[in-house]
Amino acid sequence: MIVVMKSDATPDQVEKAMRRIESLGLKPHPIHGVERTVIGAVGDERGKSAFESLIEIEGVENVIPILKPFKLASRELKAEPSEFNVGPVRIGGKGFALIAGPCSVESEEQILDVARQVKARGANMLRGGAFKPRTSPYSFQGLEDEGLRLLAKAREETGLPIVTEVLSSEDVARVAEFTDVLQVGARNMQNYSLLKKLGKTDRAVLLKRGMMCTIKETLMAAEYILTSGNPRVMLCERGIRTFEDSTRNTLDLAAVALMKDWSHLPVIVDPTHGTGVRQLIPRMCKAAIAAGADGLMVEVHTHPEEALSDGFQALLPDQFLELSTDIKPYLAIEGKQT
Amino acid sequence: MIVVMKSDATPDQVEKAMRRIESLGLKPHPIHGVERTVIGAVGDERGKSAFESLIEIEGVENVIPILKPFKLASRELKAEPSEFNVGPVRIGGKGFALIAGPCSVESEEQILDVARQVKARGANMLRGGAFKPRTSPYSFQGLEDEGLRLLAKAREETGLPIVTEVLSSEDVARVAEFTDVLQVGARNMQNYSLLKKLGKTDRAVLLKRGMMCTIKETLMAAEYILTSGNPRVMLCERGIRTFEDSTRNTLDLAAVALMKDWSHLPVIVDPTHGTGVRQLIPRMCKAAIAAGADGLMVEVHTHPEEALSDGFQALLPDQFLELSTDIKPYLAIEGKQT
Amino acid sequence: MIVVMKSDATPDQVEKAMRRIESLGLKPHPIHGVERTVIGAVGDERGKSAFESLIEIEGVENVIPILKPFKLASRELKAEPSEFNVGPVRIGGKGFALIAGPCSVESEEQILDVARQVKARGANMLRGGAFKPRTSPYSFQGLEDEGLRLLAKAREETGLPIVTEVLSSEDVARVAEFTDVLQVGARNMQNYSLLKKLGKTDRAVLLKRGMMCTIKETLMAAEYILTSGNPRVMLCERGIRTFEDSTRNTLDLAAVALMKDWSHLPVIVDPTHGTGVRQLIPRMCKAAIAAGADGLMVEVHTHPEEALSDGFQALLPDQFLELSTDIKPYLAIEGKQT
Amino acid sequence: MIVVMKSDATPDQVEKAMRRIESLGLKPHPIHGVERTVIGAVGDERGKSAFESLIEIEGVENVIPILKPFKLASRELKAEPSEFNVGPVRIGGKGFALIAGPCSVESEEQILDVARQVKARGANMLRGGAFKPRTSPYSFQGLEDEGLRLLAKAREETGLPIVTEVLSSEDVARVAEFTDVLQVGARNMQNYSLLKKLGKTDRAVLLKRGMMCTIKETLMAAEYILTSGNPRVMLCERGIRTFEDSTRNTLDLAAVALMKDWSHLPVIVDPTHGTGVRQLIPRMCKAAIAAGADGLMVEVHTHPEEALSDGFQALLPDQFLELSTDIKPYLAIEGKQT
């Protein structure tokens, strides 16, 4: 950590700052410049936000952290990329997760139909929401427990592992009973009660980046799950919120490459929510693979015009087939397979 | 709702779109333009996101909603500003909430000391976190139940009503037992499990705008609490995330004025988190009052350099005294009193 | 400047980084930490982006600047707020600029009419565009030289100093001939050819913050004008671009307070463009004064429904009268007068 | 265009709005809904911002445009992708521009050395700045005319066409004399004086998206050049400004796909500025090709640690060789060749 003193700080203030640095367990190294003094503070500064309080010392202008704040999620701790299985599907390494399905589970007929069709067209995992986080309380909120039951039935019929969202720490146990991967939605990325509870389950977790969250914050959210004991975490880039209004979100593919560089965790990309524009999805799937993604999650619906949520961006089964075919040469270059 | 057809849409596609509009309970009115047809869809479109699925109809280019999506929070439903009491403090109308206290409850001595000092210097409510949402799992997470107990003790000693954050739907009951106002933090603004649970309590709710949430989404989050049965909701502007990096967030005071214009709910401003820069807080407090705010929430700490969280922006008690004095003429102009 | 070495940097790499720091005229101070070495680099680092190249040295992870990059615009160089006159109007200090007028000069009748009406209702300067930067080439581009002539005529009739925009370095001389204040629009804030040319004129400059520009960049743009020889610069906050879509821009009033804190230059606020919502303008004018602004710029039009540009947010003359009346108590508190 | 009346608009106000729509050359079609009336306005609304003034009519709540605002840049006007040559290099179609070179021209030796090396390693065009837009007036501003002369010499020696930035409408003629492609920098994307002048030259133009400009605004900026008579325009995605701070900008690859979908113009990607992080450049080059890009622009420097600007993100010649080799299979899939 670097503590920058004001240009008019007195020697006494510098002294006081140094004593405070020591009291925090760090070793202070003052550098007396022409305009001001800065103090290097040596030691492990991670995760100790009490250090921020150094800025309270009179005469201190700024406190600059040096280390990245995450540990367990970092390549510095674990250089090799993490790999694990979800049922038969390999996540990370040479594996590639192709997760498809509707936004919401709407009925037995719908979810079984979509499950069969996406399986036949190349998907290796099934997504579908039973609990839906909706901006409006007047919108369809999901089939809840009935939806979970239907997802389990779809797995039974098709063998596809299930990815479904859990909205609240209270629901973790009952959702975990029915699903293979517990998804944390973008709005919940910093719901720490939920993250801690997920760290105690034996299910894999798909952690979506919040639409307002930095890459570092995303890795810190993963750190919550990892420190609670669950190593099977996948990160998911699903677009961030910007001023651009022709797409629903701005898909940040550099974040995929940077998360892969900083962290050993696998990274999935969701171009459906990441763009919100159906005709952009195939291009963004290809680009995501080229950026280093370990998987894709896309919405597929047999009757998008009748979907109870988000139908406007779902692919039809045959569009999905075209997609799963078109991405093959890109997967081949990257040495990945579904 | 307006359904815009593509410039090359066929009469058959227009017909199909009109039939679908009817099946959703709206009445279609086609307008045949030079380049394209648009269809006005008449009826109450609010909260029915199934309408978005209209974009799935072949030949449809865009679907544009007309109505604002919130009802109970709107002035259209309730023209008069909402007012209610929290203990002796009037919220809304001519009342003004001056909420002060530390970021976290750290010890009995600390919270009682701060409580007494802010009361003596003009605060009419006490804030303090017992459950802390921290970016890092290695940071101080709050005293939890012990913190709640200490807050209750501070209320007993000073008579100040308590505002404290609740992080999870699981915790609502036990936090409600000890506090007067349940605060929803920015990271939880779209935690719908939590919002629904808060709608069932008899405590007032202070709902912080998410740092990447629009004004409309903020009002929709309030709508969740209102429709669940709790009318005592205050909105809180606490800064949004932008590219600007000299302030911690960008305090959006136009949002205060616009929320007051669109909604009858009281609006509080938190310039501590809204700027993250201590010397800007007094100016932003004055500006917030001028923008129409019904209250202010500021962090005050007796020893900010030893704070376990966020000390770097807390005011000292005497800085708070100066603030509570300096805002008086602005409150007088606005006809508000603490 | 602080040069952070990678955790696995070799002593040789540290040595090389130190030699490079010296060659840039700074004095290196290494601090050997547990995980890595950081090197403090002492000396005046401002404005020398060549220093960034230090990151090229093998083994260097990050380079962190310490000083703010502006000099002439800073309070460190000139502690007292700058004040100057534009005609009879005092800018800065106890003076307050109330600049009103239409978005564009449209005709002699229009500009004279508006000029007389805003003067009678409290304005002390007249704004109006002769050269208009329009997003679309098919939109009205301004009356150009004829517009300048009409503005000069309006000044002659009313005595109000004129503020008008100059779009290009080529136009500076001819616009300066007719106007009192040369305005740099938000889209041109980093048009350095234009800024340098404005530094050579004897007209005051109103420099609008770019909608994508940080506070520091805004002060750096002012620095271009100041170093070219023109000290009469006013900064203008006019809203930044964010994800919020209920207002046209997000008016950043904390930036007003921070620019006043960091710089001696006067700061004007433009709530018309800053919000793009007419009913928010009065509240934002009051809040701007409370935030410390030295002036306001608002659009006023006698027939906004016939305006050739931006009519949708202009105030009517009588709304302006109400505004200029309503802000008086706020100006009184701040010790400002028009 | 759709004109939405307020819920309490009177029949007289609706009538007045309809008459005003007619006076603007459009045909009004009222739709009387349960809560309010909306009026469809039929006709060509493009580029006529006077239409916005409709919102001035009493009783009007909102005005919603239907058509995209660009014409000449649109696929609706010209369905086939545009292709053209810059010297021997094919831009668009099956051609692929691989533009490499230093941020700034620094000396004859430097630019000739880099030019030879990037040519030998696969580049087909040379970039280099002679006029540099720098945030600080104290930073290196470019060699200006001498820089142009050196670029011309590099072309003579290597045969590589030259891409260089022009900062001001005043400079267009002299820069055009020495270069093949005139680059508009991100800060100048809405410098309309410059765009109009570029529309009159016979040089191709590379138009960089402003860092806070929408996709539509970028196409509107291209429209300025196209309507002024120059059809040889390439768009360039170079990252937008967001809250994310681990990358310098957020590279918006969905914008590449969307601009290709909406417009016939070729699109180039600049991952150097788009990420500002050297190790992300190779991945983003591959992803850009997968997203549909017609070319890449990357900074290459032989001694980045001594660069006078932006050295921190330039590739070394051998890193560029690796890049130009690694992208080949992606180009092959897309049917593109350099």
Short mmCIF file of C-alpha atoms in Angstrom, two decimals, chain A residues 75 96 237 251-261 267-269 283-296 330-331 333-334 336, chain D residues 251 253 275 279-291 330:
data_model
loop_
_atom_site.label_atom_id
_atom_site.label_comp_id
_atom_site.label_asym_id
_atom_site.label_seq_id
_atom_site.Cartn_x
_atom_site.Cartn_y
_atom_site.Cartn_z
CA ARG A 75 -3.66 -17.63 -10.61
CA PHE A 96 -16.91 -26.82 -23.40
CA GLU A 237 -19.95 -12.72 -18.38
CA LEU A 251 -20.98 -7.74 -23.66
CA ASP A 252 -17.48 -7.35 -22.24
CA LEU A 253 -15.39 -10.00 -23.96
CA ALA A 254 -12.12 -8.49 -22.77
CA ALA A 255 -13.39 -9.36 -19.29
CA VAL A 256 -13.48 -13.01 -20.36
CA ALA A 257 -9.85 -12.90 -21.43
CA LEU A 258 -8.82 -10.95 -18.33
CA MET A 259 -10.69 -13.23 -15.91
CA LYS A 260 -9.03 -16.23 -17.55
CA ASP A 261 -5.68 -14.48 -17.15
CA VAL A 267 -15.64 -18.61 -17.67
CA ILE A 268 -18.99 -18.97 -19.44
CA VAL A 269 -20.52 -16.32 -21.74
CA ARG A 283 -21.49 -13.64 -33.90
CA MET A 284 -21.05 -13.11 -30.18
CA CYS A 285 -20.89 -16.88 -29.56
CA LYS A 286 -18.03 -17.17 -32.01
CA ALA A 287 -16.29 -14.14 -30.56
CA ALA A 288 -16.68 -15.52 -27.04
CA ILE A 289 -14.92 -18.73 -28.01
CA ALA A 290 -12.14 -16.73 -29.64
CA ALA A 291 -11.88 -14.70 -26.45
CA GLY A 292 -11.23 -17.88 -24.50
CA ALA A 293 -14.61 -18.83 -23.07
CA ASP A 294 -15.17 -22.28 -21.56
CA GLY A 295 -18.83 -22.38 -22.41
CA LEU A 296 -21.89 -20.59 -23.73
CA TYR A 330 -13.84 -22.07 -33.67
CA LEU A 331 -13.95 -24.74 -30.96
CA ILE A 333 -9.01 -24.00 -33.22
CA GLU A 334 -9.22 -23.55 -29.47
CA LYS A 336 -12.27 -27.39 -27.06
CA LEU D 251 -14.23 -3.05 -26.31
CA LEU D 253 -17.63 -6.24 -30.14
CA THR D 275 -8.39 -2.62 -23.90
CA GLN D 279 -1.84 -9.30 -22.89
CA LEU D 280 -5.50 -8.99 -23.95
CA ILE D 281 -4.74 -7.83 -27.49
CA PRO D 282 -4.24 -11.22 -29.17
CA ARG D 283 -7.50 -12.65 -27.78
CA MET D 284 -9.41 -9.51 -28.74
CA CYS D 285 -7.99 -9.63 -32.29
CA LYS D 286 -9.33 -13.15 -32.71
CA ALA D 287 -12.66 -12.23 -31.17
CA ALA D 288 -12.94 -9.18 -33.44
CA ILE D 289 -12.54 -11.35 -36.53
CA ALA D 290 -15.16 -13.75 -35.19
CA ALA D 291 -17.44 -10.77 -34.61
CA TYR D 330 -9.89 -17.31 -37.90
#
